[in-house]
Coordinates of C-alpha atoms in Angstrom, one line a residue:
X61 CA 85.3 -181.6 -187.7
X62 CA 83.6 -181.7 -184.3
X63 CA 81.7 -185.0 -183.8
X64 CA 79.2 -185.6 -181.6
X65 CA 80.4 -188.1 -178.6
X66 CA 77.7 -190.4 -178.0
X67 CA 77.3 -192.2 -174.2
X68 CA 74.5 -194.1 -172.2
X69 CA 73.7 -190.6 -170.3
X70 CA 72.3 -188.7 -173.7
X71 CA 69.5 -187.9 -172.7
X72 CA 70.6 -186.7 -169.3
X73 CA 73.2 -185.2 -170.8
X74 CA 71.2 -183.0 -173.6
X75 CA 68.3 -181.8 -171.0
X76 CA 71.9 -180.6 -168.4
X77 CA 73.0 -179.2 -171.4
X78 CA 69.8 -177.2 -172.4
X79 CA 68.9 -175.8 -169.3
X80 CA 72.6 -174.8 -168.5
X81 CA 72.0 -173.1 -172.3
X82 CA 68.7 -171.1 -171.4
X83 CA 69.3 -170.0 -168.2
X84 CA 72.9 -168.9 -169.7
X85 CA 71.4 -167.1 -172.7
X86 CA 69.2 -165.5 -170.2
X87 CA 71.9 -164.3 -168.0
X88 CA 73.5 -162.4 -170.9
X89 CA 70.4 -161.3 -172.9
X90 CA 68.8 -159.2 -169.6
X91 CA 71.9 -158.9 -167.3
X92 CA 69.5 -159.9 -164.4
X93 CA 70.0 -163.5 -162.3
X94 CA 66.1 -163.6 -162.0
X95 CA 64.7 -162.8 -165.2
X96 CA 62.9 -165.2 -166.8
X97 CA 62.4 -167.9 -164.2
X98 CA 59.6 -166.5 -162.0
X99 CA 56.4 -168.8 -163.6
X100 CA 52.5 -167.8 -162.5
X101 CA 49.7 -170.1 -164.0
X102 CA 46.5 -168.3 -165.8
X103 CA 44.7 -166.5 -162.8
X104 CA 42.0 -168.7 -161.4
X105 CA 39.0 -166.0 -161.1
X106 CA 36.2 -166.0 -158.3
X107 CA 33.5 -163.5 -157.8
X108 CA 34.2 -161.5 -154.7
X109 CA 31.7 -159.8 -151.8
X110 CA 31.0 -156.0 -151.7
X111 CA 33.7 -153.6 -151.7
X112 CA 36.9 -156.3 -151.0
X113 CA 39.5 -154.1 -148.9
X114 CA 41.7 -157.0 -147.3
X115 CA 42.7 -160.6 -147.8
X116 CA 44.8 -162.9 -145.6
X117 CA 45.1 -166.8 -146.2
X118 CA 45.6 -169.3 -143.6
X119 CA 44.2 -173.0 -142.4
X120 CA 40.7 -172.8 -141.1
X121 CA 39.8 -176.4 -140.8
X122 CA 43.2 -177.6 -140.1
X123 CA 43.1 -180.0 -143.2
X124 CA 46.6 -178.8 -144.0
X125 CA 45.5 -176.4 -147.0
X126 CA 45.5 -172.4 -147.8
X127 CA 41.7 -170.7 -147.3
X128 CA 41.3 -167.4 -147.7
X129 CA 39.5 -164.7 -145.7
X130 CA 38.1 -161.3 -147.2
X131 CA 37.0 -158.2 -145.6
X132 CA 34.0 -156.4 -147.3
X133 CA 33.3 -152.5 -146.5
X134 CA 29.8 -153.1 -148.3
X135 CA 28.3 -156.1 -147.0
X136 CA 29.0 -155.6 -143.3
X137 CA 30.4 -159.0 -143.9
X138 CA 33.6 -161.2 -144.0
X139 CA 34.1 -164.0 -146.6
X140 CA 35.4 -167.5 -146.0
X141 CA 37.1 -169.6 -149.1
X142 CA 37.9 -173.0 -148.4
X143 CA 40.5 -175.0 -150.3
X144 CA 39.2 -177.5 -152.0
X145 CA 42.6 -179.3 -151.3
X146 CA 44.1 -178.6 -155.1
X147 CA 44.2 -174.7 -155.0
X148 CA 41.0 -174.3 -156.3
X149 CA 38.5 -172.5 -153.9
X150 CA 35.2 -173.3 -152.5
X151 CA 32.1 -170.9 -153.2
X152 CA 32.0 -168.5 -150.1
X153 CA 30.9 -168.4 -146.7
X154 CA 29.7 -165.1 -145.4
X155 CA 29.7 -163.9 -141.8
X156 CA 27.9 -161.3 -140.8
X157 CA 29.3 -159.1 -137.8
X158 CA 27.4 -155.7 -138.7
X159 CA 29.2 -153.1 -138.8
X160 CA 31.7 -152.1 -142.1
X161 CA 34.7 -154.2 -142.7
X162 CA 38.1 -152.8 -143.1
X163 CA 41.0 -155.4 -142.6
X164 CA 41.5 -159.2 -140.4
X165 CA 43.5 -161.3 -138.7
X166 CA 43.5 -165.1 -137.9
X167 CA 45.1 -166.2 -134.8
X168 CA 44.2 -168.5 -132.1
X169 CA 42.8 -166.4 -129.2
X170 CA 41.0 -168.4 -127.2
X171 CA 43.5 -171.6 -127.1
X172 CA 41.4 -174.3 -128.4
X173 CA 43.8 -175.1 -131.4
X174 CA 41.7 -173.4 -133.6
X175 CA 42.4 -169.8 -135.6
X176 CA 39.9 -167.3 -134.8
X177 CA 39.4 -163.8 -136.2
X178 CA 39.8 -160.6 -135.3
X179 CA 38.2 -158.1 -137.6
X180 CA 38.3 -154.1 -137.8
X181 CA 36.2 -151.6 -138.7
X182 CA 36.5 -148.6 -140.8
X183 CA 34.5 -146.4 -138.6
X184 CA 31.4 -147.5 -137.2
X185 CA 31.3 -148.8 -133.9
X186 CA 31.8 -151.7 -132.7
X187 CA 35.5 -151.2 -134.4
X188 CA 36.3 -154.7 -133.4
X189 CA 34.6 -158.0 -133.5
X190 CA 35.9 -161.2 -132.6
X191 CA 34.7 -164.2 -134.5
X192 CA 35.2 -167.6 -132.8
X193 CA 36.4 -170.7 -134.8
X194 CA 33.9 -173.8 -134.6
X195 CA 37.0 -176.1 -135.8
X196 CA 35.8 -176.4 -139.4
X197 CA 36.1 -173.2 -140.7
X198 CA 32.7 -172.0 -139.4
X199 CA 32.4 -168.9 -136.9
X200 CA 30.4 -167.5 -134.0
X201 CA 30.6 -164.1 -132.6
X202 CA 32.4 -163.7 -129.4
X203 CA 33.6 -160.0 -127.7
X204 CA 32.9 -157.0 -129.4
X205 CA 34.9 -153.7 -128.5
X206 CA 35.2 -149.8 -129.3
X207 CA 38.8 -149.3 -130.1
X208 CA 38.6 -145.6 -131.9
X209 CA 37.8 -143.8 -135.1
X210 CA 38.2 -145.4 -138.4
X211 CA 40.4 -148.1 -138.0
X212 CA 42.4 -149.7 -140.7
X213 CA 44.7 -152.5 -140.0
X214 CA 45.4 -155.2 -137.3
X215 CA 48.0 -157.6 -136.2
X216 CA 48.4 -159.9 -133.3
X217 CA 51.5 -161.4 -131.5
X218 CA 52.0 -162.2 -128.0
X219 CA 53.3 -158.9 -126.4
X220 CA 53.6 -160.2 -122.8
X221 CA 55.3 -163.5 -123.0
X222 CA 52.3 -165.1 -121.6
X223 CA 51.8 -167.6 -124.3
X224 CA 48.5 -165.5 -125.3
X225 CA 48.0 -164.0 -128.7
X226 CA 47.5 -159.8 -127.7
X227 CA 45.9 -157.3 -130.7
X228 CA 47.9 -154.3 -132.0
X229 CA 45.2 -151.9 -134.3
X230 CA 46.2 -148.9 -136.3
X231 CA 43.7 -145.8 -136.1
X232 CA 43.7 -143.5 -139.3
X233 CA 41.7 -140.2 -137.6
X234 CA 43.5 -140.3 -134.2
X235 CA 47.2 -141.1 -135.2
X236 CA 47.4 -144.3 -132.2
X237 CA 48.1 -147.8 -131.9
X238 CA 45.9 -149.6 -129.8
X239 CA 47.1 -152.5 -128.0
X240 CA 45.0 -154.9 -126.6
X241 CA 46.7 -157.8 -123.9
X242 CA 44.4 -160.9 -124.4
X243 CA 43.4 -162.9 -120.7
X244 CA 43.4 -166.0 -122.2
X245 CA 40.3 -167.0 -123.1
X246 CA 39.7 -164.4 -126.3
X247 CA 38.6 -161.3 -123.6
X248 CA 41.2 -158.1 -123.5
X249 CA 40.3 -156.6 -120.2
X250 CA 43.7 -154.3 -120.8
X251 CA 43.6 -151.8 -123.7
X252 CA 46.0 -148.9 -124.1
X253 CA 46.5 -146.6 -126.9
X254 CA 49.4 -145.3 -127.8
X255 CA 50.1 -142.1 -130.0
X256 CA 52.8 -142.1 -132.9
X257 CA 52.8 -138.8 -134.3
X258 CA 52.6 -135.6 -134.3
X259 CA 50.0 -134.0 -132.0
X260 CA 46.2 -134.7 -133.7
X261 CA 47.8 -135.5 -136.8
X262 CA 45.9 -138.6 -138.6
X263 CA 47.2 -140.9 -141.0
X264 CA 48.2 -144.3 -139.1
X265 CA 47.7 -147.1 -142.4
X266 CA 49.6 -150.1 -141.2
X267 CA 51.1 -152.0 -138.2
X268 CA 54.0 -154.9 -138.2
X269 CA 55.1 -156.9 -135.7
X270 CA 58.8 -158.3 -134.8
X271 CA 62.1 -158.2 -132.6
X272 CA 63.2 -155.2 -134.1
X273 CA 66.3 -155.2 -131.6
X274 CA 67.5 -158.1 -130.6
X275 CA 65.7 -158.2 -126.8
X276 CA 63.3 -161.4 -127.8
X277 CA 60.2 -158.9 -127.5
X278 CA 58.1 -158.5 -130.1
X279 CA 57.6 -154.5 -130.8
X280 CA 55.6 -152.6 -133.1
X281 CA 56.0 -151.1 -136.4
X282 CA 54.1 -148.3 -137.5
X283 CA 53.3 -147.2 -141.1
X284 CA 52.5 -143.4 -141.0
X285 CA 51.1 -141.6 -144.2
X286 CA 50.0 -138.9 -142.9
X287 CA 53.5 -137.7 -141.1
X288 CA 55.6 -139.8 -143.9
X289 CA 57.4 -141.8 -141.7
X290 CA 57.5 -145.2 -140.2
X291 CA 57.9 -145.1 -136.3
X292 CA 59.2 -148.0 -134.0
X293 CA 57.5 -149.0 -130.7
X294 CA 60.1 -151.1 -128.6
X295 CA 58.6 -153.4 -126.2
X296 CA 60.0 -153.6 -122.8
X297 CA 58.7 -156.8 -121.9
X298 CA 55.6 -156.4 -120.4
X299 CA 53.7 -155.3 -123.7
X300 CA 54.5 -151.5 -122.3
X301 CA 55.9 -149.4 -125.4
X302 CA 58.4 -146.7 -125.9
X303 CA 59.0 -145.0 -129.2
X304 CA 62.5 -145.7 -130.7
X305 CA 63.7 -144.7 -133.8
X306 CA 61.6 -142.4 -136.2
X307 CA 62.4 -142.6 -139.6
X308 CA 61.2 -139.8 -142.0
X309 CA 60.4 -141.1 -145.7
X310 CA 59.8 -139.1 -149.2
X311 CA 55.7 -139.2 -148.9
X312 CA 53.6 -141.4 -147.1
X313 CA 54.0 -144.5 -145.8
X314 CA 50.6 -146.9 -146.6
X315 CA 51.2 -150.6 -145.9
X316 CA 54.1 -152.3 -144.1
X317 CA 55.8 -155.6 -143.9
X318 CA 59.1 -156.8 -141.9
X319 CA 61.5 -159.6 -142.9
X320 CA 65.5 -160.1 -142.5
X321 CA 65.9 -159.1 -146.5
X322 CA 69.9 -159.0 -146.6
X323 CA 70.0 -162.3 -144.6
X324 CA 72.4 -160.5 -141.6
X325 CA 70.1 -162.1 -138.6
X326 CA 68.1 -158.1 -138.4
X327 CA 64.5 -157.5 -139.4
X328 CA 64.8 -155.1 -141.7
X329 CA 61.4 -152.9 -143.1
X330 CA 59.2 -152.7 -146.5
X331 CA 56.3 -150.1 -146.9
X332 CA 54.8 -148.9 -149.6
X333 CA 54.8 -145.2 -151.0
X334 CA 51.4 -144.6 -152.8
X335 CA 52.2 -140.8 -153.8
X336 CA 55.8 -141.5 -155.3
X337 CA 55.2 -145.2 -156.8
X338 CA 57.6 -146.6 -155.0
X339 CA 58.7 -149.0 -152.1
X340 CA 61.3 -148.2 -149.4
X341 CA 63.1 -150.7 -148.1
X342 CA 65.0 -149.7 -144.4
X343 CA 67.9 -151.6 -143.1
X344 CA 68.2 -152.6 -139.7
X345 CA 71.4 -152.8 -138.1
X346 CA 70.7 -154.4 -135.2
X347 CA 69.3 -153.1 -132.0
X348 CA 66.8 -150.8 -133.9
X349 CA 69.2 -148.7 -135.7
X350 CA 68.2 -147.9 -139.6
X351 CA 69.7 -147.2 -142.8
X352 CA 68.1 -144.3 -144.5
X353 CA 65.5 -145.9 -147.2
X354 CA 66.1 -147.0 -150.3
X355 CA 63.4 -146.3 -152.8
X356 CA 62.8 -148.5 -155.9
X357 CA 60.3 -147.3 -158.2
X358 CA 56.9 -150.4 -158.7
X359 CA 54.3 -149.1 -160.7
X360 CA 52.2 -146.1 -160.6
X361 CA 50.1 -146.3 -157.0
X362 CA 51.3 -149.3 -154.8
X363 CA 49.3 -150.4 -152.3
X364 CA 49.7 -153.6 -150.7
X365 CA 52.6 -155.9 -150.5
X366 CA 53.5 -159.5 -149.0
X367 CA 56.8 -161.1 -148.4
X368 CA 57.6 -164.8 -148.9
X369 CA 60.7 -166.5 -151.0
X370 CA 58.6 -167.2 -154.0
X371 CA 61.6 -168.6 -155.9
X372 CA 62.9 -171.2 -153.2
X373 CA 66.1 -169.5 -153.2
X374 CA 66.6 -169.0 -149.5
X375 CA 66.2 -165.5 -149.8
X376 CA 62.6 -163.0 -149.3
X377 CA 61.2 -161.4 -152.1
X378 CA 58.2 -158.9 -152.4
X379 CA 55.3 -158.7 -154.0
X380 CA 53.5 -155.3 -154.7
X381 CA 49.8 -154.9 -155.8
X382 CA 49.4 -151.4 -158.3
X383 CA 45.7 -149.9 -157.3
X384 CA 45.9 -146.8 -160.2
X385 CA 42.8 -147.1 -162.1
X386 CA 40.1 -149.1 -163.7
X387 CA 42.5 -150.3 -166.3
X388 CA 45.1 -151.7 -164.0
X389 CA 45.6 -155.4 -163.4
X390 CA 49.3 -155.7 -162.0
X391 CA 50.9 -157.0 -159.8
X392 CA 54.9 -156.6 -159.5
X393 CA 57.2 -159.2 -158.1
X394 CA 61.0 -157.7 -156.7
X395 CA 63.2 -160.8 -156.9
X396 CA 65.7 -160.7 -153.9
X397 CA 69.0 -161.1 -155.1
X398 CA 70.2 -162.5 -151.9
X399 CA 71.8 -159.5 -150.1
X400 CA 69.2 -157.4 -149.9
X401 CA 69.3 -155.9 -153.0
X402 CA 66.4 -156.5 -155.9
X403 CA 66.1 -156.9 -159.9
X404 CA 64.0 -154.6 -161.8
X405 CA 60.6 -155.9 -160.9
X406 CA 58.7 -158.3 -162.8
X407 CA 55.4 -157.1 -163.9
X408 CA 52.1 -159.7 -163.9
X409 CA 48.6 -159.7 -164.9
X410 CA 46.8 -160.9 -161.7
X411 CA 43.5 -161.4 -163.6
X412 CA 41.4 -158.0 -162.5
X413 CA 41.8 -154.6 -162.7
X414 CA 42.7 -152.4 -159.5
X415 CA 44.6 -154.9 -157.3
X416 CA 44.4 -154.0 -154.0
X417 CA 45.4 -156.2 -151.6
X418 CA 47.5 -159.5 -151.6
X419 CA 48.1 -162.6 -149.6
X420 CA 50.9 -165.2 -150.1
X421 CA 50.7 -169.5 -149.3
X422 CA 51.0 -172.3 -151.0
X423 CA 46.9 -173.1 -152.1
X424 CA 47.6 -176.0 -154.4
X425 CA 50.4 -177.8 -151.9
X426 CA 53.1 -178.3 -154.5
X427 CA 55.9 -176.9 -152.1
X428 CA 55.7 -173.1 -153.9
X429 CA 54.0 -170.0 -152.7
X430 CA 51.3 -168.8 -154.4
X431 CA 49.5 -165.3 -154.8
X432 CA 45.7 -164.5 -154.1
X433 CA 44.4 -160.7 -154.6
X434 CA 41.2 -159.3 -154.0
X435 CA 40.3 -156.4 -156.8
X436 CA 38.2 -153.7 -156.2
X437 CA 36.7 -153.2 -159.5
X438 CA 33.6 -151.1 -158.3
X439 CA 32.2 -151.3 -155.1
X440 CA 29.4 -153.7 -156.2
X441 CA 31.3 -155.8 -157.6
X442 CA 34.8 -156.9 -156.2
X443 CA 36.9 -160.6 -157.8
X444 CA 39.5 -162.5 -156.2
X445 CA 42.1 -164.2 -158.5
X446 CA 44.5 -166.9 -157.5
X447 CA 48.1 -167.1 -159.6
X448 CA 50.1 -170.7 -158.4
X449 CA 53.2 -171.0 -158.5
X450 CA 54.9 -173.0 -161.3
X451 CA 58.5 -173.0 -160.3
X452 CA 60.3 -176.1 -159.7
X453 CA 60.4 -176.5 -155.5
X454 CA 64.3 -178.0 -155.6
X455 CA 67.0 -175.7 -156.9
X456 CA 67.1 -171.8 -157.0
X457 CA 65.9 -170.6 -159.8
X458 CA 68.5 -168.2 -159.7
X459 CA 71.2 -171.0 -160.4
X460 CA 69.3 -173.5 -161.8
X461 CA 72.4 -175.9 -161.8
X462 CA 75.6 -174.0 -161.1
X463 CA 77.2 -173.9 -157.5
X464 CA 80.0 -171.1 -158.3
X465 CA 77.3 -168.7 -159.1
X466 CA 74.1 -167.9 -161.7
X467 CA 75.9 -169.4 -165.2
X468 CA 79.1 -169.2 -164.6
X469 CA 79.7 -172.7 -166.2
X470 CA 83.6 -172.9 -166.0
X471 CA 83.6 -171.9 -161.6
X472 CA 85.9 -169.0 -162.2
X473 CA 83.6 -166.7 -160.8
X474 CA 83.8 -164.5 -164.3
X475 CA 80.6 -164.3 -166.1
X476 CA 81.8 -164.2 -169.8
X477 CA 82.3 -165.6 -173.0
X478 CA 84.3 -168.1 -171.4
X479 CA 81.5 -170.1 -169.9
X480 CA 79.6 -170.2 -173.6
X481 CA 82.7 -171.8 -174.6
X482 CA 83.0 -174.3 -172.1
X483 CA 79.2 -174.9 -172.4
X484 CA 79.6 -175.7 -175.9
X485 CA 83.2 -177.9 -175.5
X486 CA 80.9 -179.9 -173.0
X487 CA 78.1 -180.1 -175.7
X488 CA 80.2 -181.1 -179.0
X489 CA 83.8 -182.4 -178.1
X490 CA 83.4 -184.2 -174.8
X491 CA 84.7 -181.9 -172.5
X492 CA 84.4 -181.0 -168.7
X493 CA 81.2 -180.9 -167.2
X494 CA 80.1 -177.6 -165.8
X495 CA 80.8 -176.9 -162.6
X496 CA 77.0 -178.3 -160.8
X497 CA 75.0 -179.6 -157.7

């Protein structure tokens, strides 16, 4: 008869022994090292402006806390939600700039220490505004500009080494990238448009910035629906741009994010594939050269995605908002396995139907990264949802405990029966202890 050994670490003992157990039992029952584990709270709802289109989250007011920023294409307005310093959001602050909004970004372009923002038009002109940061999270309007025809997204990196923040812009109707060097003080005197597909063709969605090879020169990364491919700018230096490698894709290309996601020191490429449901993934392999994509299948219509390691894990996963319909309130998660490789993906309500863009930080400073979407239920009325993060911020989640690898309990780098019975020789007869942190 097995007895039960008793010691002064019971307690201890039983809660080591239980989660060794469930995250075991888990292993077996989905054959996935993530399932299970990735925790979102009830979506925390807040009514959103006219026609939503974008949403980026940063530190306005420099209190150390996640607001968010929202484009509206109705209300020739951007939105402003502080943190209230526990994840929850402040009602918002609307800023007029007049003309249609279409997507943001929140640097610091005139140097005070403060982050500004740049905001894009869909089509009327002027197709950029700059709104100047008052320190708290309040704005003026600075430098206007006409960029081009219906532009759709915007990023900003310092091209020229200068120490100033510069303005990359994708334009839909005329298939270029603008680039636009800043002087310093939140003026760009130089602007230069460069074109990324074929001749006339429209259909530039996205832009991404990084060192794509190696040079310590941040180049571009274009996200082309209407050709189907993503193209690479490579910076020389002087924030002058050559096209490098082309890479042709299965349909077209709509938003685009860049992270090292095998962990080999390259930033490797993410886009998502509206018109085939899926998201490619492109390897780099250093100095700009690229694996042909992988596709994995997320939903019916991605749209958006964001990168972050949601899991504490040391590795980047993704997140992918699904815009199909009315009746849609998804979001996906794709759990990085490590090497670049990802489980099936996780499927969450975000707490609206027709999810359409998404941001990633930690709102409720527990050490976790968060999601916040904006949904585009009609265009008169738009809802932003939060979802925080309630994973544990020490250990990865995908070996909660073991340091040989995800359960294997005995360290013989086997994932079998054999760990169940050295789990439960631990549990009943005083054995060895799994092999742990």
């Amino acid at each position: 008869m097995l007895l039960v050994q008793k010691d002064t670490n019971s307690k201890e003992r039983l809660m080591l022994t239980l989660r060794l157990f469930i995250s075991l039992a888990l292993l077996f029952l989905s054959g996935s090292t993530m399932a299970g584990y990735s925790v979102f709270d009830q979506p925390l709802s807040y009514p959103g402006g006219v026609g939503m289109t974008d949403i980026i989250s940063t530190d306005l007011n420099n209190d150390g806390f996640a607001d968010l920023v929202i484009a509206n294409t109705g209300s020739n307005s951007i939105d402003v939600m502080l943190n209230a310093g526990d994840g929850t959001m402040l009602p918002r602050n609307s800023f007029n700039v007049g003309t249609v909004q279409r997507a943001i970004a929140a640097i610091d372009l005139d140097a005070d220490g403060d982050l500004d923002l740049a905001v894009v038009t869909g089509g009327s002109v002027p197709n950029l505004v700059i709104l100047l940061n008052s320190g708290n999270g309040t704005f003026q309007v600075g430098a206007s500009y006409d960029i081009g025809d219906f532009t759709l997204a915007i990023e900003a990196a310092d091209l020229d080494s200068d120490g100033d923040q510069d303005l990359i812009i994708a334009n839909w109707t005329a298939g270029t990238v603008t680039v636009l060097i800043n002087d310093g003080n939140a003026n760009f005197p130089t602007i230069v448009n460069y074109s990324v597909g074929s001749a006339n063709a429209p259909g530039v969605h996205d832009v991404a910035i990084a060192d794509m090879n190696g040079d310590n020169n941040q180049d571009i990364i274009v996200a082309h629906e209407g050709d189907a491919n993503v193209v690479i700018l490579l910076n020389d230096g002087f924030a002058e741009f050559s096209i490098g490698e082309t890479i042709g894709l299965s349909s077209g290309a709509v938003s685009i994010r860049v992270s090292d996601f095998d962990m080999d020191g390259n930033q490797d490429i993410a886009t998502t594939i509206a018109a085939t449901g899926t998201v490619a993934l492109i390897f780099n392999n250093g100095n700009a050269v690229f694996d042909a994509p992988i596709y994995i299948v997320v939903g019916e219509e991605p749209k958006d995605l964001a990168v972050g390691d949601l899991d504490n894990d040391g590795d980047v996963d993704i997140v992918v908002t699904d815009n199909t319909s009315t009746s849609n309130d998804l979001v996906s998660i794709l759990w990085n396995v490590g090497d670049g490789t990802f489980d099936i993906p996780d499927v969450y309500e975000s707490g609206a139907n027709m999810p359409l863009s998404v941001t990633i930080s930690d709102f409720d400073g527990n050490g976790t990264l968060d999601l916040a979407v904006c949904h585009f239920l009609t265009f008169a009325n738009s809802q932003v949802t939060i979802l925080n993060n309630l994973l544990p911020t020490s250990s990865p989640v995908n070996c909660p405990c073991c340091t040989a690898g995800p359960g294997d309990l005995n360290g013989d780098t086997v994932l079998d029966i054999a760990d169940l019975v050295h789990l439960v020789s631990f549990m009943f007869s005083g054995g060895l202890p799994p092999i742990c942190e």
